[in-house]
PDB file of C-alpha atoms and ligand atoms in Angstrom:
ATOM      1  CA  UNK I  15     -18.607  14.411  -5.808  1.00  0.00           C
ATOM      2  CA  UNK I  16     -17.763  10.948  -5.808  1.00  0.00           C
ATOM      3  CA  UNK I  17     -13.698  10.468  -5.027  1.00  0.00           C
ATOM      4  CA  UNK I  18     -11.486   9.023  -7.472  1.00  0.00           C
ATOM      5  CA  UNK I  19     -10.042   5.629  -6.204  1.00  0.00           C
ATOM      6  CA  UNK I  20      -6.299   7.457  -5.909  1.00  0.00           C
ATOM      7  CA  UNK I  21      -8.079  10.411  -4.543  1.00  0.00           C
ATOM      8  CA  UNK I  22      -9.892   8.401  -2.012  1.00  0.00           C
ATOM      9  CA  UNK I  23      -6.879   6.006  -0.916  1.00  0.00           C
ATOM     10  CA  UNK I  24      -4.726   9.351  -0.157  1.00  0.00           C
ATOM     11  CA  UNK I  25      -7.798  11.212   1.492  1.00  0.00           C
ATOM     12  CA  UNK I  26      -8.054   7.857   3.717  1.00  0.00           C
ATOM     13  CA  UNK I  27      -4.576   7.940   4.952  1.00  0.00           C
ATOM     14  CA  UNK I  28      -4.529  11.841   5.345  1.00  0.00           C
ATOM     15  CA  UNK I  29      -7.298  11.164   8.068  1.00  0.00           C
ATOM     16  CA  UNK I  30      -5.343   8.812  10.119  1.00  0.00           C
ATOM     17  CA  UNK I  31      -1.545   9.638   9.409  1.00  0.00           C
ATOM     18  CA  UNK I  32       0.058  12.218  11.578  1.00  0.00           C
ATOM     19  CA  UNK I  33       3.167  13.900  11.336  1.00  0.00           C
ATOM     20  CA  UNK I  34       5.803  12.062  12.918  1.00  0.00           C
ATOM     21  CA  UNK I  35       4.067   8.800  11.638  1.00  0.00           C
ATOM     22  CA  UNK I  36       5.904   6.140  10.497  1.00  0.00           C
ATOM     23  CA  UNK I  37       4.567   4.432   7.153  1.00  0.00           C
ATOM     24  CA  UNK I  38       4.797   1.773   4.462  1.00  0.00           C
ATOM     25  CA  UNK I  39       4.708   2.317   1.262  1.00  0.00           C
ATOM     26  CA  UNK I  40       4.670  -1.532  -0.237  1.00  0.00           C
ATOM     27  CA  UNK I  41       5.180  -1.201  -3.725  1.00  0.00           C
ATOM     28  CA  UNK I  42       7.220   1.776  -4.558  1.00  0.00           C
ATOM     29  CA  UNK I  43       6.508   1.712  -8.507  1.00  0.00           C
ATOM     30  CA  UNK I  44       6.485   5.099 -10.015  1.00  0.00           C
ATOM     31  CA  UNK I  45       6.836   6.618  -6.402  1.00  0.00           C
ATOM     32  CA  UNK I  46       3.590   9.210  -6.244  1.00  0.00           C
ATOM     33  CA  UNK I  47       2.252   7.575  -3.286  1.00  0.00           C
ATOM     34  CA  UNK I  48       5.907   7.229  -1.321  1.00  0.00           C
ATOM     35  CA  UNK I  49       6.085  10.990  -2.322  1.00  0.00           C
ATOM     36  CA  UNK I  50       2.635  11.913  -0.705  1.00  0.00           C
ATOM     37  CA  UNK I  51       2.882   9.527   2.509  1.00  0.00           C
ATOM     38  CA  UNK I  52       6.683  11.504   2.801  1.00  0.00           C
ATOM     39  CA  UNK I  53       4.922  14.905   2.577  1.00  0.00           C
ATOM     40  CA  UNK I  54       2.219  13.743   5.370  1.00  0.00           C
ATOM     41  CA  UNK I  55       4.855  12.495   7.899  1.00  0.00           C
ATOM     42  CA  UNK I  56       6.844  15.718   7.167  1.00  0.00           C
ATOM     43  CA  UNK I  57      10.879  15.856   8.160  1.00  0.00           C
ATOM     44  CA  UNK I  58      10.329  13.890  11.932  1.00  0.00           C
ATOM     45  CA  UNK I  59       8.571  10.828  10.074  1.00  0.00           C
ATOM     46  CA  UNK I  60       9.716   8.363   8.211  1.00  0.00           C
ATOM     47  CA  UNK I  61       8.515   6.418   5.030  1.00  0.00           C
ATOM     48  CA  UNK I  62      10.165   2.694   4.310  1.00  0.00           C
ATOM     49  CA  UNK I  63       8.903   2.289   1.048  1.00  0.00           C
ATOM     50  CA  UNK I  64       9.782  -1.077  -1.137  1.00  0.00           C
ATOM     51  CA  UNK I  65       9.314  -2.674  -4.491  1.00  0.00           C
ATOM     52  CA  UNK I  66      11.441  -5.560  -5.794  1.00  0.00           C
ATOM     53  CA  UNK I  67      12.167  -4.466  -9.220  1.00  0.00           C
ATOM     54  CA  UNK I  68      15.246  -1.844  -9.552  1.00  0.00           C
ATOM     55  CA  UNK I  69      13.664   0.102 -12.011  1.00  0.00           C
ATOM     56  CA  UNK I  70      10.875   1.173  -9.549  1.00  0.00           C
ATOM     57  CA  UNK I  71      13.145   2.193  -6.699  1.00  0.00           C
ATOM     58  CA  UNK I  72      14.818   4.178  -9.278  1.00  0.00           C
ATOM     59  CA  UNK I  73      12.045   5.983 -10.353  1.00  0.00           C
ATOM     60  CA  UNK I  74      10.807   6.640  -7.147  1.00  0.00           C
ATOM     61  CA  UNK I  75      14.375   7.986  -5.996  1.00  0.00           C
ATOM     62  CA  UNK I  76      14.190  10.678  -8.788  1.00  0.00           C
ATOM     63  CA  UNK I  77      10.491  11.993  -7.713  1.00  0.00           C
ATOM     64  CA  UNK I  78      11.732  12.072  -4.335  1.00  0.00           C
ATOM     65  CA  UNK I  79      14.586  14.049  -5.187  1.00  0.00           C
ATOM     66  CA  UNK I  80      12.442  16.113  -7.501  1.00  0.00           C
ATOM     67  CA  UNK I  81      10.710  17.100  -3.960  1.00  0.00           C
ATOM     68  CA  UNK I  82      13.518  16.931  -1.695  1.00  0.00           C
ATOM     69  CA  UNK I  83      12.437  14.767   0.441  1.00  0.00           C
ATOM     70  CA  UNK I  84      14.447  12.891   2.962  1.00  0.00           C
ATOM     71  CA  UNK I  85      12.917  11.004   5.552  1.00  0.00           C
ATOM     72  CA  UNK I  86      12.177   7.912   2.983  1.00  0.00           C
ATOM     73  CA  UNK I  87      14.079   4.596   2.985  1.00  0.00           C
ATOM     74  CA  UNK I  88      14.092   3.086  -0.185  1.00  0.00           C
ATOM     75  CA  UNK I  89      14.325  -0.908   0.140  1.00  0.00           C
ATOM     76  CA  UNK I  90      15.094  -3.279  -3.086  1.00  0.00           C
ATOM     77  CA  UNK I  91      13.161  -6.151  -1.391  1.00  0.00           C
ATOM     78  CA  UNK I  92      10.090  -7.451  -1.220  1.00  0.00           C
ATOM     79  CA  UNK I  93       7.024  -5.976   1.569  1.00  0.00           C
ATOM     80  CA  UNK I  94       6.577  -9.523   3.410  1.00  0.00           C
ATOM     81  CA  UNK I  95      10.351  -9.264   4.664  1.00  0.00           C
ATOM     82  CA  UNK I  96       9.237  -5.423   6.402  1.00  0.00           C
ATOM     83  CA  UNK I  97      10.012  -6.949  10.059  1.00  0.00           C
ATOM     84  CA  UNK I  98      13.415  -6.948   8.646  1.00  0.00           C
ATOM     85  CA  UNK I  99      13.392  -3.608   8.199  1.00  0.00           C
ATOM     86  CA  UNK I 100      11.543  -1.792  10.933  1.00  0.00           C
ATOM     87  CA  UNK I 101      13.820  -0.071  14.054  1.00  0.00           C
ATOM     88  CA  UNK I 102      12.253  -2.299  16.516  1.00  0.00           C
ATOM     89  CA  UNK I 103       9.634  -4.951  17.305  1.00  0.00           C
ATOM     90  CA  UNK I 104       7.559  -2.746  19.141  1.00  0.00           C
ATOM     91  CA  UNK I 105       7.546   0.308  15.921  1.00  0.00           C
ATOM     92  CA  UNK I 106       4.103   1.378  15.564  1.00  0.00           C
ATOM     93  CA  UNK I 107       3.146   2.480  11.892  1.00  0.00           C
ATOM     94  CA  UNK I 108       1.039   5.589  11.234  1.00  0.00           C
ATOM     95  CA  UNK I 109      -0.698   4.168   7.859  1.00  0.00           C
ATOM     96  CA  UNK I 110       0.462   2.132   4.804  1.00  0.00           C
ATOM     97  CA  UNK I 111      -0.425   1.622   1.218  1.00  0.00           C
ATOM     98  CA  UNK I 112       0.013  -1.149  -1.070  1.00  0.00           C
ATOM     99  CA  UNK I 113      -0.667  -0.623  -4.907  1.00  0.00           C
ATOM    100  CA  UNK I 114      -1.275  -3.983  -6.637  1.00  0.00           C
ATOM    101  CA  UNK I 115      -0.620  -5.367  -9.842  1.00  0.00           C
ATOM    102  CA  UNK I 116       2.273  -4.243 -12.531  1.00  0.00           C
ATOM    103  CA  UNK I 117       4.423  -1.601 -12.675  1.00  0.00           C
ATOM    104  CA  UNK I 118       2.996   1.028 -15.290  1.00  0.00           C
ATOM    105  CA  UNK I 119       5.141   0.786 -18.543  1.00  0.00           C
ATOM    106  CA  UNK I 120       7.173  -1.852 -17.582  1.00  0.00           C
ATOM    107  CA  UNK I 121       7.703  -6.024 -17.453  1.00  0.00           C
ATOM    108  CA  UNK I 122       3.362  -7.112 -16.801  1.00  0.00           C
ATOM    109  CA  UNK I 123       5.040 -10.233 -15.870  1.00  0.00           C
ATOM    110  CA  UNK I 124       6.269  -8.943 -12.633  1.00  0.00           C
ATOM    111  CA  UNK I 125       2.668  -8.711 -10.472  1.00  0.00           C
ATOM    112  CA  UNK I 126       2.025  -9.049  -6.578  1.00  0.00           C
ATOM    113  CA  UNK I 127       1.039 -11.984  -5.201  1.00  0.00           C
ATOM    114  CA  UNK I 128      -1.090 -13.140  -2.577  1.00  0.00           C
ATOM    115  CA  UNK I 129       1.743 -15.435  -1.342  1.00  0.00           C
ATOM    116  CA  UNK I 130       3.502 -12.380  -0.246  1.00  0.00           C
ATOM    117  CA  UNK I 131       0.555  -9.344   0.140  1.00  0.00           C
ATOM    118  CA  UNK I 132      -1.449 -11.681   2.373  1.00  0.00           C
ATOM    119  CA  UNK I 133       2.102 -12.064   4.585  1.00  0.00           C
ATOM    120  CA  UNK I 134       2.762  -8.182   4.380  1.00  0.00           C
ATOM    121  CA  UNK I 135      -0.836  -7.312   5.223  1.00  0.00           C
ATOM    122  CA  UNK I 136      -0.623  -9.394   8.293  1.00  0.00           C
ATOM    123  CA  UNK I 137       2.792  -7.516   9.407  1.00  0.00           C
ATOM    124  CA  UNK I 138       1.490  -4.148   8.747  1.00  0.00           C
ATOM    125  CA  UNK I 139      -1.240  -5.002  10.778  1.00  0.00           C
ATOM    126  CA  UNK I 140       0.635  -6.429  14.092  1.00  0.00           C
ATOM    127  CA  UNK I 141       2.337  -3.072  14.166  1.00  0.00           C
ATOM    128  CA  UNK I 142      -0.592  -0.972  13.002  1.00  0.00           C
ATOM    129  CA  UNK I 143      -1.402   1.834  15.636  1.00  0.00           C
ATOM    130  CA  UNK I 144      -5.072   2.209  16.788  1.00  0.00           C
ATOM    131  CA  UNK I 145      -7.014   4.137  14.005  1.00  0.00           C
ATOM    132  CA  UNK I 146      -4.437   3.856  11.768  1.00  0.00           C
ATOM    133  CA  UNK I 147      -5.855   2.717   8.117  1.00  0.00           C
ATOM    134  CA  UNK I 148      -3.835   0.397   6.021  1.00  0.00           C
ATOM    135  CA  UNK I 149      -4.781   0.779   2.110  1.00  0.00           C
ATOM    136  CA  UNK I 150      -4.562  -2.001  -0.480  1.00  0.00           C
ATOM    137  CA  UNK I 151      -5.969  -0.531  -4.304  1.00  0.00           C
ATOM    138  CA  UNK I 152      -6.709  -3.519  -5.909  1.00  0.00           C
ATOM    139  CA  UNK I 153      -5.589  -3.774  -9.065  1.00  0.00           C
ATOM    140  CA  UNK I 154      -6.483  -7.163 -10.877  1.00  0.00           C
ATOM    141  CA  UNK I 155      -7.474  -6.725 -14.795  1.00  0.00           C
ATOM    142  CA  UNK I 156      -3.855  -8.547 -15.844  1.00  0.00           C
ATOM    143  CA  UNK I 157      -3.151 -12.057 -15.609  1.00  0.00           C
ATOM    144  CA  UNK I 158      -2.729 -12.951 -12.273  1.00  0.00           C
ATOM    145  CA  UNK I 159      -4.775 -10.608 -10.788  1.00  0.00           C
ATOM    146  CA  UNK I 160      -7.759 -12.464 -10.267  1.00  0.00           C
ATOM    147  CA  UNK I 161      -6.055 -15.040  -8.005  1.00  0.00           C
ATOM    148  CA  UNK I 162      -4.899 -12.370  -5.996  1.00  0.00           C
ATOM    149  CA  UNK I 163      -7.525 -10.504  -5.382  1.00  0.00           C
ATOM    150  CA  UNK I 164      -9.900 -13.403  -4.398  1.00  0.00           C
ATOM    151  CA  UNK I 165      -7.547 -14.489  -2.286  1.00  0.00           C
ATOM    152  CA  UNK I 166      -7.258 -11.106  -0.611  1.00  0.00           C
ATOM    153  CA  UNK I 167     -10.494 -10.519  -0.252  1.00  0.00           C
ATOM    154  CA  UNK I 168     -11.077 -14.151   1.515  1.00  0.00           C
ATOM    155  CA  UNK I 169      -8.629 -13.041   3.895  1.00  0.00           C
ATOM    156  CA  UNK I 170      -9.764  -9.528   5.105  1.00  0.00           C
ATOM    157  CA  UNK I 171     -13.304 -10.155   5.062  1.00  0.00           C
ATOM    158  CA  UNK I 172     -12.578 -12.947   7.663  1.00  0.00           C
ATOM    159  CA  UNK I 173     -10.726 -10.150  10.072  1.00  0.00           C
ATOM    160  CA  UNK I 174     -12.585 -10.003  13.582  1.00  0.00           C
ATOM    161  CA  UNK I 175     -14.469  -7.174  13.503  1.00  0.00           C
ATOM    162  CA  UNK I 176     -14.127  -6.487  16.777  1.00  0.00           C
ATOM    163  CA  UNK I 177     -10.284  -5.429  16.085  1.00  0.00           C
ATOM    164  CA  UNK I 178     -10.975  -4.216  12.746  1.00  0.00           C
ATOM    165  CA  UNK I 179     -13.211  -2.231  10.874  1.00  0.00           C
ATOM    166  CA  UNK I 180     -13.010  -3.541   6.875  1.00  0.00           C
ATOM    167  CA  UNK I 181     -14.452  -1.620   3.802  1.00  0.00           C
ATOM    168  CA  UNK I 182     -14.352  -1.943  -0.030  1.00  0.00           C
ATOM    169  CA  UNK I 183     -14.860   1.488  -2.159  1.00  0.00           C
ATOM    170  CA  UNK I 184     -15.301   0.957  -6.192  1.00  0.00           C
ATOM    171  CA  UNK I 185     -17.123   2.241  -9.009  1.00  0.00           C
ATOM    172  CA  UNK I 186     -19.565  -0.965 -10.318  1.00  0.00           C
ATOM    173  CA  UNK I 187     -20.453   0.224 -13.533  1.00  0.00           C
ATOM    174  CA  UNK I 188     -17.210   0.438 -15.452  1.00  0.00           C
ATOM    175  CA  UNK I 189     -16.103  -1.788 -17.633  1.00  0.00           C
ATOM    176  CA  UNK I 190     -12.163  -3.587 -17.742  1.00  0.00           C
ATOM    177  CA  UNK I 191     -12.144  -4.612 -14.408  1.00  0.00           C
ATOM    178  CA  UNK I 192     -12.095  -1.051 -12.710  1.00  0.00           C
ATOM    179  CA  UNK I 193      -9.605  -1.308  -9.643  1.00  0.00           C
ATOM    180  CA  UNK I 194     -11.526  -0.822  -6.252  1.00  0.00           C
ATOM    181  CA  UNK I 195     -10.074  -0.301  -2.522  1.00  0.00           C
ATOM    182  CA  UNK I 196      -9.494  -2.417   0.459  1.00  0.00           C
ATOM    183  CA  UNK I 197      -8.734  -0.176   3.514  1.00  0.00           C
ATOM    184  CA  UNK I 198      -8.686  -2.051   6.991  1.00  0.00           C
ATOM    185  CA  UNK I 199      -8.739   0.333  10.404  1.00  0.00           C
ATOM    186  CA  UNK I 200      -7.592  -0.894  13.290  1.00  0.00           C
ATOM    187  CA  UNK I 201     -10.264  -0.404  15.816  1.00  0.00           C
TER     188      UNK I 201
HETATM  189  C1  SAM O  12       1.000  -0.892  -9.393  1.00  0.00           C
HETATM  190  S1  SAM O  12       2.709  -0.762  -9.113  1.00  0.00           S
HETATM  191  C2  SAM O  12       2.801   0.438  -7.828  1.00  0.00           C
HETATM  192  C3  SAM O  12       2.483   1.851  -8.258  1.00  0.00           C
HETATM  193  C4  SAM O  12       2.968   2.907  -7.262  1.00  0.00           C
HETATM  194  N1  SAM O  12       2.262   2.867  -6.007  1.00  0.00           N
HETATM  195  C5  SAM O  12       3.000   4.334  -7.821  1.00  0.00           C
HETATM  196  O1  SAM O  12       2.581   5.253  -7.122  1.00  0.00           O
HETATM  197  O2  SAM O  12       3.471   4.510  -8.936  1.00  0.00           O
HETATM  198  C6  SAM O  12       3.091  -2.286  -8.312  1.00  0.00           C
HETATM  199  C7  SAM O  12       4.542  -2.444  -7.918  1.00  0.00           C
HETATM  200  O3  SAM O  12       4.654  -3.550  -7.006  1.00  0.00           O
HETATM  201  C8  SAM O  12       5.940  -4.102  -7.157  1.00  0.00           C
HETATM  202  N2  SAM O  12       5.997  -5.419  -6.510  1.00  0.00           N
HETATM  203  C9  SAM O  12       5.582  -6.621  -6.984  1.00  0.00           C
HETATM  204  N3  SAM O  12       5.770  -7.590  -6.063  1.00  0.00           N
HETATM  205  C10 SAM O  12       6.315  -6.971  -4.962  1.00  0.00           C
HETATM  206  C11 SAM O  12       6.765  -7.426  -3.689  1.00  0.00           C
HETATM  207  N4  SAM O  12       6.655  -8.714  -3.343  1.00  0.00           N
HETATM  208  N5  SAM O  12       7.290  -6.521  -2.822  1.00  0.00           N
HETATM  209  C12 SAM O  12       7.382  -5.192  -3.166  1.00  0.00           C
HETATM  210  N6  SAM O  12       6.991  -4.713  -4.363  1.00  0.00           N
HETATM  211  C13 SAM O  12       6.452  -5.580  -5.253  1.00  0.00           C
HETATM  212  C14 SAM O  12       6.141  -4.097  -8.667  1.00  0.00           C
HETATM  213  O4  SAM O  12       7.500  -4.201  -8.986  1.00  0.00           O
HETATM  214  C15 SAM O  12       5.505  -2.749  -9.064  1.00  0.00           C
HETATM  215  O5  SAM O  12       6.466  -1.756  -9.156  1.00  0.00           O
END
């Protein structure tokens, strides 16, 4: 059967995160995917998971408590400033995932942009360890969305192949601008 594109992002990251990992999740939203990278790093990993609206980081706090989990830091700022944030310069990520677009029942003015995916994608990447798989699920139906994914897509599909391996996974025959993957693996 053909994966779901949720289904397929987490079955991605399962493959390449261990336990122990350390992972991003970039846009926190409603929390399910900082709850399921938190389960695959288990109690020595850690997630840093971020999203700029309040509202997000407060729903995400509640489904993390609803599971107990405690190796996640949540961070009220936005995914380009993750340098900030990491232990060292030399911390090697596991995985990460980045969930574009609007928060689900909330303010569709407040939308990624490429002015600060393209930056985070490029700092998950530095610290990305070999085989690790960074996720983007393109989301890009609302307005705004079309500028970033265009640009997004004009800046992984010029990533040297030799260092990374780039693939696209969506469904072409549905209709309202079905969201599709990006996943890049560090070779
Ligand atoms: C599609 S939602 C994420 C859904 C989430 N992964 C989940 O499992 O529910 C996109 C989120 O990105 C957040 N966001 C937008 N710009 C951001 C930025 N520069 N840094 C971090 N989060 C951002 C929005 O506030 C919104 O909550």
């Amino acid at each position: 059967m053909l994966q779901r594109i949720l289904d397929y992002a987490h079955h991605l990251l399962s493959g390449s995160v261990e336990e122990g990992d350390w992972v991003v999740d970039g846009t926190a939203g409603n929390g399910y995917d900082t709850v399921f990278l938190s389960k695959l790093v288990g109690e020595t990993g850690h997630v840093l998971s971020f999203d700029i609206q309040e509202q997000a980081i407060y729903n995400t706090d509640e489904k993390l408590a609803e599971h107990e989990s405690t190796n996640v830091s949540l961070i009220l700022d936005s995914h380009d400033r993750l340098d900030t944030y990491l232990p060292s310069e030399d911390t090697v990520l596991g995985g990460a995932i980045f969930n574009l677009g609007y928060l689900p029942g909330s303010d569709k003015q407040v939308i990624t942009k490429s002015t600060s995916t393209i930056p985070a994608v490029q700092s998950i990447l530095k610290h990305l360890k070999q085989r690790g798989i960074l996720i983007l699920v393109v989301y890009y139906g609302h307005e705004g969305g079309e500028e970033e994914k265009t640009e997004l897509l004009k800046y992984v599909s010029k990533l040297d192949q030799k260092q990374y391996n780039v693939l696209r996974y969506g469904f072409i025959n549905q209709k309202n601008n079905p969201p599709f993957i990006v996943a890049v693996e560090k070779k």
